[in-house]
PDB file of C-alpha atoms in Angstrom:
ATOM      1  CA  MET A   1      99.934  64.431 102.400  1.00  0.00           C
ATOM      2  CA  ARG A   2      96.758  65.715 100.802  1.00  0.00           C
ATOM      3  CA  LYS A   3      93.619  66.690 102.660  1.00  0.00           C
ATOM      4  CA  ILE A   4      90.556  64.538 102.104  1.00  0.00           C
ATOM      5  CA  LYS A   5      87.978  66.634 100.269  1.00  0.00           C
ATOM      6  CA  ARG A   6      85.544  64.033  98.950  1.00  0.00           C
ATOM      7  CA  ALA A   7      84.745  60.533 100.219  1.00  0.00           C
ATOM      8  CA  LEU A   8      82.547  57.791  98.802  1.00  0.00           C
ATOM      9  CA  ILE A   9      81.019  55.530 101.441  1.00  0.00           C
ATOM     10  CA  SER A  10      78.973  52.399 100.707  1.00  0.00           C
ATOM     11  CA  VAL A  11      78.956  49.629 103.288  1.00  0.00           C
ATOM     12  CA  SER A  12      77.022  46.492 104.169  1.00  0.00           C
ATOM     13  CA  ASP A  13      78.505  46.358 107.677  1.00  0.00           C
ATOM     14  CA  LYS A  14      77.709  49.737 109.224  1.00  0.00           C
ATOM     15  CA  LYS A  15      79.577  49.076 112.473  1.00  0.00           C
ATOM     16  CA  GLY A  16      81.548  52.110 113.619  1.00  0.00           C
ATOM     17  CA  LEU A  17      80.434  54.261 110.701  1.00  0.00           C
ATOM     18  CA  GLU A  18      78.849  56.999 112.787  1.00  0.00           C
ATOM     19  CA  GLU A  19      82.092  58.238 114.332  1.00  0.00           C
ATOM     20  CA  LEU A  20      83.918  58.177 111.015  1.00  0.00           C
ATOM     21  CA  VAL A  21      81.352  60.205 109.071  1.00  0.00           C
ATOM     22  CA  LYS A  22      81.053  62.749 111.879  1.00  0.00           C
ATOM     23  CA  VAL A  23      84.813  63.274 111.869  1.00  0.00           C
ATOM     24  CA  LEU A  24      84.809  63.591 108.078  1.00  0.00           C
ATOM     25  CA  ASN A  25      82.062  66.172 108.394  1.00  0.00           C
ATOM     26  CA  GLU A  26      84.144  68.116 110.931  1.00  0.00           C
ATOM     27  CA  PHE A  27      86.814  68.445 108.259  1.00  0.00           C
ATOM     28  CA  LYS A  28      84.262  69.599 105.651  1.00  0.00           C
ATOM     29  CA  VAL A  29      84.603  66.442 103.560  1.00  0.00           C
ATOM     30  CA  GLU A  30      81.899  66.018 100.934  1.00  0.00           C
ATOM     31  CA  ILE A  31      80.331  62.567 101.350  1.00  0.00           C
ATOM     32  CA  LEU A  32      78.875  60.546  98.497  1.00  0.00           C
ATOM     33  CA  SER A  33      76.899  57.423  99.244  1.00  0.00           C
ATOM     34  CA  THR A  34      74.306  54.880  98.108  1.00  0.00           C
ATOM     35  CA  GLY A  35      71.130  53.246  99.394  1.00  0.00           C
ATOM     36  CA  GLY A  36      70.921  52.335 103.059  1.00  0.00           C
ATOM     37  CA  THR A  37      74.322  53.832 103.817  1.00  0.00           C
ATOM     38  CA  ALA A  38      73.180  57.230 102.544  1.00  0.00           C
ATOM     39  CA  LYS A  39      70.013  57.003 104.658  1.00  0.00           C
ATOM     40  CA  LEU A  40      72.021  56.210 107.775  1.00  0.00           C
ATOM     41  CA  ILE A  41      74.438  59.089 107.198  1.00  0.00           C
ATOM     42  CA  ALA A  42      71.561  61.506 106.625  1.00  0.00           C
ATOM     43  CA  SER A  43      69.869  60.282 109.812  1.00  0.00           C
ATOM     44  CA  LEU A  44      72.992  61.305 111.735  1.00  0.00           C
ATOM     45  CA  GLY A  45      72.542  64.887 110.561  1.00  0.00           C
ATOM     46  CA  VAL A  46      75.574  64.655 108.268  1.00  0.00           C
ATOM     47  CA  PRO A  47      75.213  66.080 104.743  1.00  0.00           C
ATOM     48  CA  VAL A  48      75.366  63.356 102.098  1.00  0.00           C
ATOM     49  CA  LYS A  49      74.957  63.329  98.323  1.00  0.00           C
ATOM     50  CA  SER A  50      73.680  60.280  96.489  1.00  0.00           C
ATOM     51  CA  VAL A  51      75.998  58.751  93.926  1.00  0.00           C
ATOM     52  CA  SER A  52      73.118  58.954  91.429  1.00  0.00           C
ATOM     53  CA  ASP A  53      72.936  62.733  91.872  1.00  0.00           C
ATOM     54  CA  TYR A  54      76.703  62.941  91.581  1.00  0.00           C
ATOM     55  CA  THR A  55      76.956  60.909  88.363  1.00  0.00           C
ATOM     56  CA  GLY A  56      73.666  62.064  86.877  1.00  0.00           C
ATOM     57  CA  PHE A  57      72.773  58.424  86.261  1.00  0.00           C
ATOM     58  CA  PRO A  58      70.227  56.421  88.280  1.00  0.00           C
ATOM     59  CA  GLU A  59      70.752  53.131  90.056  1.00  0.00           C
ATOM     60  CA  MET A  60      69.397  50.391  87.814  1.00  0.00           C
ATOM     61  CA  LEU A  61      68.932  46.657  87.306  1.00  0.00           C
ATOM     62  CA  ASP A  62      67.662  46.118  90.857  1.00  0.00           C
ATOM     63  CA  GLY A  63      70.699  47.884  92.250  1.00  0.00           C
ATOM     64  CA  ARG A  64      73.227  45.838  90.282  1.00  0.00           C
ATOM     65  CA  VAL A  65      74.521  49.057  88.739  1.00  0.00           C
ATOM     66  CA  LYS A  66      75.138  51.886  91.183  1.00  0.00           C
ATOM     67  CA  THR A  67      78.752  53.027  91.088  1.00  0.00           C
ATOM     68  CA  LEU A  68      80.023  51.600  87.785  1.00  0.00           C
ATOM     69  CA  HIS A  69      80.476  54.992  86.167  1.00  0.00           C
ATOM     70  CA  PRO A  70      83.409  57.064  84.802  1.00  0.00           C
ATOM     71  CA  LYS A  71      82.663  59.837  87.287  1.00  0.00           C
ATOM     72  CA  VAL A  72      83.360  57.365  90.060  1.00  0.00           C
ATOM     73  CA  HIS A  73      86.269  55.389  88.649  1.00  0.00           C
ATOM     74  CA  GLY A  74      87.804  58.351  86.871  1.00  0.00           C
ATOM     75  CA  GLY A  75      87.739  60.222  90.159  1.00  0.00           C
ATOM     76  CA  LEU A  76      89.499  57.313  91.851  1.00  0.00           C
ATOM     77  CA  LEU A  77      92.066  56.346  89.232  1.00  0.00           C
ATOM     78  CA  ALA A  78      93.283  59.784  88.149  1.00  0.00           C
ATOM     79  CA  ILE A  79      96.909  60.358  89.156  1.00  0.00           C
ATOM     80  CA  ARG A  80      96.926  63.750  90.819  1.00  0.00           C
ATOM     81  CA  ASP A  81     100.408  64.826  89.792  1.00  0.00           C
ATOM     82  CA  LYS A  82     100.040  63.692  86.159  1.00  0.00           C
ATOM     83  CA  LYS A  83      99.149  66.658  83.972  1.00  0.00           C
ATOM     84  CA  GLU A  84      97.414  64.612  81.273  1.00  0.00           C
ATOM     85  CA  HIS A  85      95.144  62.929  83.816  1.00  0.00           C
ATOM     86  CA  MET A  86      94.152  66.229  85.390  1.00  0.00           C
ATOM     87  CA  GLU A  87      93.396  67.720  81.976  1.00  0.00           C
ATOM     88  CA  GLN A  88      91.130  64.798  81.106  1.00  0.00           C
ATOM     89  CA  ILE A  89      89.398  64.972  84.478  1.00  0.00           C
ATOM     90  CA  LYS A  90      88.679  68.657  83.915  1.00  0.00           C
ATOM     91  CA  LYS A  91      87.561  68.113  80.311  1.00  0.00           C
ATOM     92  CA  HIS A  92      84.985  65.508  81.338  1.00  0.00           C
ATOM     93  CA  ASP A  93      83.860  67.335  84.489  1.00  0.00           C
ATOM     94  CA  ILE A  94      84.947  64.523  86.808  1.00  0.00           C
ATOM     95  CA  GLY A  95      85.512  65.304  90.466  1.00  0.00           C
ATOM     96  CA  LEU A  96      88.349  63.672  92.362  1.00  0.00           C
ATOM     97  CA  ILE A  97      87.437  61.172  95.077  1.00  0.00           C
ATOM     98  CA  ASP A  98      90.017  61.117  97.859  1.00  0.00           C
ATOM     99  CA  MET A  99      88.627  58.364 100.066  1.00  0.00           C
ATOM    100  CA  VAL A 100      86.624  55.174  99.556  1.00  0.00           C
ATOM    101  CA  VAL A 101      85.014  53.353 102.477  1.00  0.00           C
ATOM    102  CA  VAL A 102      83.499  50.108 101.236  1.00  0.00           C
ATOM    103  CA  ASN A 103      82.816  46.702 102.661  1.00  0.00           C
ATOM    104  CA  LEU A 104      81.313  43.987 100.550  1.00  0.00           C
ATOM    105  CA  TYR A 105      78.046  42.097 100.334  1.00  0.00           C
ATOM    106  CA  PRO A 106      78.179  39.274 102.910  1.00  0.00           C
ATOM    107  CA  PHE A 107      78.656  36.462 100.399  1.00  0.00           C
ATOM    108  CA  GLU A 108      80.274  33.977 102.778  1.00  0.00           C
ATOM    109  CA  LYS A 109      77.632  34.553 105.445  1.00  0.00           C
ATOM    110  CA  THR A 110      74.888  34.112 102.864  1.00  0.00           C
ATOM    111  CA  VAL A 111      76.139  30.811 101.456  1.00  0.00           C
ATOM    112  CA  ALA A 112      76.784  29.449 104.954  1.00  0.00           C
ATOM    113  CA  GLU A 113      73.004  29.216 105.402  1.00  0.00           C
ATOM    114  CA  PRO A 114      71.909  25.634 104.626  1.00  0.00           C
ATOM    115  CA  SER A 115      68.726  26.803 102.902  1.00  0.00           C
ATOM    116  CA  VAL A 116      70.383  29.331 100.589  1.00  0.00           C
ATOM    117  CA  LYS A 117      69.461  29.068  96.922  1.00  0.00           C
ATOM    118  CA  LEU A 118      71.878  29.622  94.060  1.00  0.00           C
ATOM    119  CA  GLU A 119      69.966  32.713  92.885  1.00  0.00           C
ATOM    120  CA  GLU A 120      70.293  34.316  96.315  1.00  0.00           C
ATOM    121  CA  ALA A 121      73.993  33.521  96.449  1.00  0.00           C
ATOM    122  CA  ILE A 122      74.541  35.078  93.034  1.00  0.00           C
ATOM    123  CA  GLU A 123      72.756  38.274  94.064  1.00  0.00           C
ATOM    124  CA  ASN A 124      75.220  38.534  96.954  1.00  0.00           C
ATOM    125  CA  ILE A 125      78.196  38.606  94.608  1.00  0.00           C
ATOM    126  CA  ASP A 126      79.345  42.197  94.930  1.00  0.00           C
ATOM    127  CA  ILE A 127      80.502  43.849  91.699  1.00  0.00           C
ATOM    128  CA  GLY A 128      80.624  47.589  92.326  1.00  0.00           C
ATOM    129  CA  GLY A 129      82.259  47.248  95.742  1.00  0.00           C
ATOM    130  CA  PRO A 130      85.328  45.273  94.643  1.00  0.00           C
ATOM    131  CA  SER A 131      85.616  47.473  91.560  1.00  0.00           C
ATOM    132  CA  MET A 132      85.796  50.630  93.663  1.00  0.00           C
ATOM    133  CA  LEU A 133      88.163  49.041  96.147  1.00  0.00           C
ATOM    134  CA  ARG A 134      90.520  47.892  93.418  1.00  0.00           C
ATOM    135  CA  SER A 135      90.456  51.253  91.615  1.00  0.00           C
ATOM    136  CA  ALA A 136      91.214  53.090  94.838  1.00  0.00           C
ATOM    137  CA  ALA A 137      93.873  50.590  95.900  1.00  0.00           C
ATOM    138  CA  LYS A 138      95.607  50.802  92.526  1.00  0.00           C
ATOM    139  CA  ASN A 139      95.836  54.545  93.128  1.00  0.00           C
ATOM    140  CA  SER A 140      96.510  54.319  96.866  1.00  0.00           C
ATOM    141  CA  LYS A 141      99.170  57.000  96.564  1.00  0.00           C
ATOM    142  CA  ASP A 142      96.328  59.478  96.055  1.00  0.00           C
ATOM    143  CA  VAL A 143      93.275  57.714  97.518  1.00  0.00           C
ATOM    144  CA  VAL A 144      92.609  56.416 101.026  1.00  0.00           C
ATOM    145  CA  VAL A 145      90.759  53.112 100.739  1.00  0.00           C
ATOM    146  CA  VAL A 146      89.158  51.411 103.741  1.00  0.00           C
ATOM    147  CA  CYS A 147      87.666  47.920 103.405  1.00  0.00           C
ATOM    148  CA  ASN A 148      87.666  46.971 107.085  1.00  0.00           C
ATOM    149  CA  PRO A 149      85.612  48.770 109.783  1.00  0.00           C
ATOM    150  CA  ASP A 150      88.340  47.938 112.291  1.00  0.00           C
ATOM    151  CA  ARG A 151      90.528  50.461 110.451  1.00  0.00           C
ATOM    152  CA  TYR A 152      88.207  53.419 111.061  1.00  0.00           C
ATOM    153  CA  LYS A 153      90.009  54.160 114.328  1.00  0.00           C
ATOM    154  CA  ASP A 154      93.377  54.455 112.548  1.00  0.00           C
ATOM    155  CA  VAL A 155      91.929  56.717 109.884  1.00  0.00           C
ATOM    156  CA  ILE A 156      90.193  58.939 112.433  1.00  0.00           C
ATOM    157  CA  GLU A 157      93.400  59.307 114.451  1.00  0.00           C
ATOM    158  CA  GLU A 158      95.334  60.390 111.371  1.00  0.00           C
ATOM    159  CA  LEU A 159      92.650  62.795 110.198  1.00  0.00           C
ATOM    160  CA  LYS A 160      92.747  64.504 113.578  1.00  0.00           C
ATOM    161  CA  LYS A 161      96.530  64.403 113.797  1.00  0.00           C
ATOM    162  CA  ASN A 162      97.095  65.728 110.271  1.00  0.00           C
ATOM    163  CA  ASN A 163      94.263  68.257 110.029  1.00  0.00           C
ATOM    164  CA  GLY A 164      92.147  66.218 107.628  1.00  0.00           C
ATOM    165  CA  ALA A 165      94.888  64.278 105.850  1.00  0.00           C
ATOM    166  CA  VAL A 166      96.196  60.705 106.062  1.00  0.00           C
ATOM    167  CA  SER A 167      99.867  59.688 105.971  1.00  0.00           C
ATOM    168  CA  ASP A 168     101.434  58.085 102.907  1.00  0.00           C
ATOM    169  CA  GLU A 169     102.289  55.046 104.995  1.00  0.00           C
ATOM    170  CA  LEU A 170      98.663  54.386 105.926  1.00  0.00           C
ATOM    171  CA  HIS A 171      97.567  55.109 102.343  1.00  0.00           C
ATOM    172  CA  PHE A 172      99.765  52.274 101.108  1.00  0.00           C
ATOM    173  CA  LYS A 173      99.027  49.875 103.953  1.00  0.00           C
ATOM    174  CA  LEU A 174      95.273  50.184 103.424  1.00  0.00           C
ATOM    175  CA  GLY A 175      95.706  49.683  99.690  1.00  0.00           C
ATOM    176  CA  VAL A 176      97.582  46.434 100.235  1.00  0.00           C
ATOM    177  CA  GLU A 177      94.818  45.192 102.546  1.00  0.00           C
ATOM    178  CA  VAL A 178      92.294  45.644  99.745  1.00  0.00           C
ATOM    179  CA  PHE A 179      93.962  43.104  97.499  1.00  0.00           C
ATOM    180  CA  GLU A 180      94.088  40.612 100.345  1.00  0.00           C
ATOM    181  CA  LYS A 181      90.368  41.179 100.949  1.00  0.00           C
ATOM    182  CA  THR A 182      89.261  40.958  97.324  1.00  0.00           C
ATOM    183  CA  SER A 183      91.373  37.871  96.644  1.00  0.00           C
ATOM    184  CA  LYS A 184      89.733  36.052  99.573  1.00  0.00           C
ATOM    185  CA  TYR A 185      86.310  37.268  98.484  1.00  0.00           C
ATOM    186  CA  ASP A 186      86.780  35.988  94.944  1.00  0.00           C
ATOM    187  CA  THR A 187      88.093  32.673  96.256  1.00  0.00           C
ATOM    188  CA  ALA A 188      84.978  32.233  98.399  1.00  0.00           C
ATOM    189  CA  ILE A 189      82.762  32.881  95.384  1.00  0.00           C
ATOM    190  CA  TYR A 190      84.742  30.485  93.216  1.00  0.00           C
ATOM    191  CA  ASN A 191      84.660  27.725  95.821  1.00  0.00           C
ATOM    192  CA  TYR A 192      80.909  28.037  96.311  1.00  0.00           C
ATOM    193  CA  LEU A 193      80.059  28.109  92.616  1.00  0.00           C
ATOM    194  CA  LYS A 194      82.398  25.208  91.925  1.00  0.00           C
ATOM    195  CA  SER A 195      80.599  23.181  94.598  1.00  0.00           C
ATOM    196  CA  GLN A 196      77.316  23.797  92.807  1.00  0.00           C
ATOM    197  CA  LEU A 197      78.554  21.999  89.713  1.00  0.00           C
ATOM    198  CA  GLU A 198      78.014  18.742  91.588  1.00  0.00           C
ATOM    199  CA  THR A 199      74.323  19.427  92.169  1.00  0.00           C
ATOM    200  CA  ILE A 200      73.061  21.572  89.294  1.00  0.00           C
ATOM    201  CA  PRO A 201      71.977  19.753  86.102  1.00  0.00           C
ATOM    202  CA  SER A 202      74.070  20.661  83.097  1.00  0.00           C
ATOM    203  CA  CYS A 203      71.000  21.947  81.274  1.00  0.00           C
ATOM    204  CA  CYS A 204      70.655  24.660  83.932  1.00  0.00           C
ATOM    205  CA  LEU A 205      74.218  25.750  83.276  1.00  0.00           C
ATOM    206  CA  GLY A 206      73.536  26.198  79.572  1.00  0.00           C
ATOM    207  CA  GLN A 207      75.844  23.334  78.610  1.00  0.00           C
ATOM    208  CA  GLY A 208      73.418  21.223  76.610  1.00  0.00           C
ATOM    209  CA  ASN A 209      74.010  17.523  77.179  1.00  0.00           C
ATOM    210  CA  GLN A 210      77.489  17.907  78.611  1.00  0.00           C
ATOM    211  CA  SER A 211      77.732  16.211  82.011  1.00  0.00           C
ATOM    212  CA  THR A 212      78.295  18.108  85.232  1.00  0.00           C
ATOM    213  CA  GLU A 213      81.324  15.934  85.934  1.00  0.00           C
ATOM    214  CA  THR A 214      82.951  17.086  82.701  1.00  0.00           C
ATOM    215  CA  ARG A 215      82.278  20.703  83.535  1.00  0.00           C
ATOM    216  CA  LYS A 216      83.627  20.239  87.065  1.00  0.00           C
ATOM    217  CA  GLU A 217      86.954  19.151  85.626  1.00  0.00           C
ATOM    218  CA  ASP A 218      87.264  22.568  84.015  1.00  0.00           C
ATOM    219  CA  PHE A 219      87.811  23.951  87.533  1.00  0.00           C
ATOM    220  CA  PRO A 220      90.944  22.244  88.875  1.00  0.00           C
ATOM    221  CA  ASP A 221      91.833  22.531  92.568  1.00  0.00           C
TER     222      ASP A 221
END
């Protein structure tokens, strides 16, 4: 087991976050964060560093690009016991990220509203969140990845039990949960967008004179 030294936290659902970040702070974990999550952590009196300061690159495109950066994904995907990876990490001045706590934009909740517009739904398609989750889950041997606030209790118990570390068993279990979560998330997006093919004129989809029925057939059940 390795101690958690750096964690990246970016969540839409902030339930239960206070206890987790305070425990991380007790174990001297450096916390990176974005937007409203960073503001909440700072308000708790817990030191937090913005991802923009960490990467040296600002958030842009109305927040569409925040964490899509080699200093984030390199820090997640690097295999700790692989010499070549560690040499490249050092060469490019990339810090390792040992924990990711991310939950996604509430896409399903958004599209459940009868008055929701397509543009609003699209803006609630999370890109950076699933990318970080998948990077961390792919490397779950080295990175603790938490996509469900209900898991904070398990993580906190292990941090306290193992003096700031998390067991290999929980590492792997949490990584598996990520792929369940992201697969369901992508399915919800696909199902919603497919349903819009019945109502959006083909010209709005950039398909010229091709009918919406023809395009709908490109998305079999």
